[in-house]
Amino acid sequence: MEIVVSGIRPTGNLHLGNYFGAVKNFLRLQDEYNCFFFIADWHSLTTHPHPGDVKVNVRKILAEYLACGIDPFKSAIYMQSDIKEILELYLYLNMNAYLGELQRVTSFKEKARKQPENVNAGLLTYPTLMAADILIHRADKVPVGKDQEQNMEMARKFARRFNMIYGVDFFPEPQSYSFGGDAIKVPGLDGTGKMGKSEGNAIYLIDDAVTIRKKVMKAVTDSGPVEPNSEKPEAIANLFAMLKIVSSTDTYDYFNEKYNTCQVRYGDLKKQLAEDIINFTSPIRERILDFSANIEYMDKVAHEGAEKARESAEKTIREVRKIIGF
Ligand code: ADP
Ligand code: TRP
């Protein structure tokens, strides 16, 4: 059976971008494959050296994973830091990872620019740790958004290189997975770009109705089209892209028709969009609150998930040691 691995750093709450870009694809895979979903707490140290109360942050994401529908009976849900075998594989992969190629990774360069006072070795070797997360289960598929493509390319390179250096056919080359082919990008509602935590424009699954209405009503618009069937400027296209993601086809077609006939009222569109987002998030929000109140259950899920993940990781490490010669 094919194996799926993915992770998310516990640096904040899940937003609509995380959900539609990554989590939704996890959900599609867990019925059919052997799935491992983890919380990348070690990775968060590359940018957040003082993570605060790790347990609290991790439980927050765990409650959100579960509330979205990741099912601990079908998938192993665990914390990266519970699987020490990942570190051993990280070490072996680092021995065959070269300074030049690591320095050329775009996200390394970007983060080095953002935090010039803290260009640490963990940041440089972020892709080898991510490759270790994936290869430790000898995974085939990795559901992630478009921004992870270069890290995935590195993971494939490290897998190939290991196989070549030791003359084995041990690690499969893991592929990114997105349902229907292309990874989707959830836009921000502030005019340009994507929705993201660091962009400060995120609508979170945990946001209440009042907060969501406020965020959506603030979305950037213009004075409206003056010619029928005119092309939508980026801010307007983003609003429509969001409608397409969360609203019904009828709603989308209704406002699109209004736009094309120059009768669109952005106030009405935003009100409808806000209600559709609230309809989508409010049951998830309820479940997040329920799970959050049940710390014992979450700790049990993480404990059992770690056991399943460790079993798979130990098996891989035993073989890797044999292959290298220990
Ligand atoms: P953020 O960009 O908010 O910091 P992360 O880097 O933690 O989010 O990303 C976690 C996952 O969510 C990754 O797989 C990433 O590709 C996906 N993702 C994040 N934002 C978006 C977005 N706007 N559209 C699609 N996918 C996204
Ligand atoms: N780099 C991913 C992100 O920023 C998180 C991550 C770490 C990951 N290890 C992984 C994703 C392994 C998939 C597989 O979102």
PDB file of N, CA, C and O in Angstrom, residues 40 109 261 306:
ATOM      1  N   ALA A  40       5.238  19.541  12.966  1.00  0.00           N
ATOM      2  CA  ALA A  40       6.687  19.714  12.779  1.00  0.00           C
ATOM      3  C   ALA A  40       7.246  20.662  13.842  1.00  0.00           C
ATOM      4  O   ALA A  40       7.656  21.784  13.542  1.00  0.00           O
ATOM      5  N   LYS A 109      17.081  31.377   1.434  1.00  0.00           N
ATOM      6  CA  LYS A 109      17.535  32.745   1.136  1.00  0.00           C
ATOM      7  C   LYS A 109      16.549  33.778   1.674  1.00  0.00           C
ATOM      8  O   LYS A 109      16.939  34.786   2.246  1.00  0.00           O
ATOM      9  N   THR A 261     -22.805  42.314 -15.947  1.00  0.00           N
ATOM     10  CA  THR A 261     -23.805  43.265 -16.429  1.00  0.00           C
ATOM     11  C   THR A 261     -23.712  44.592 -15.663  1.00  0.00           C
ATOM     12  O   THR A 261     -24.648  45.395 -15.659  1.00  0.00           O
ATOM     13  N   ALA A 306       2.215   8.292  17.837  1.00  0.00           N
ATOM     14  CA  ALA A 306       3.675   8.186  17.928  1.00  0.00           C
ATOM     15  C   ALA A 306       4.096   6.716  17.918  1.00  0.00           C
ATOM     16  O   ALA A 306       5.114   6.362  17.318  1.00  0.00           O
TER      17      ALA A 306
END
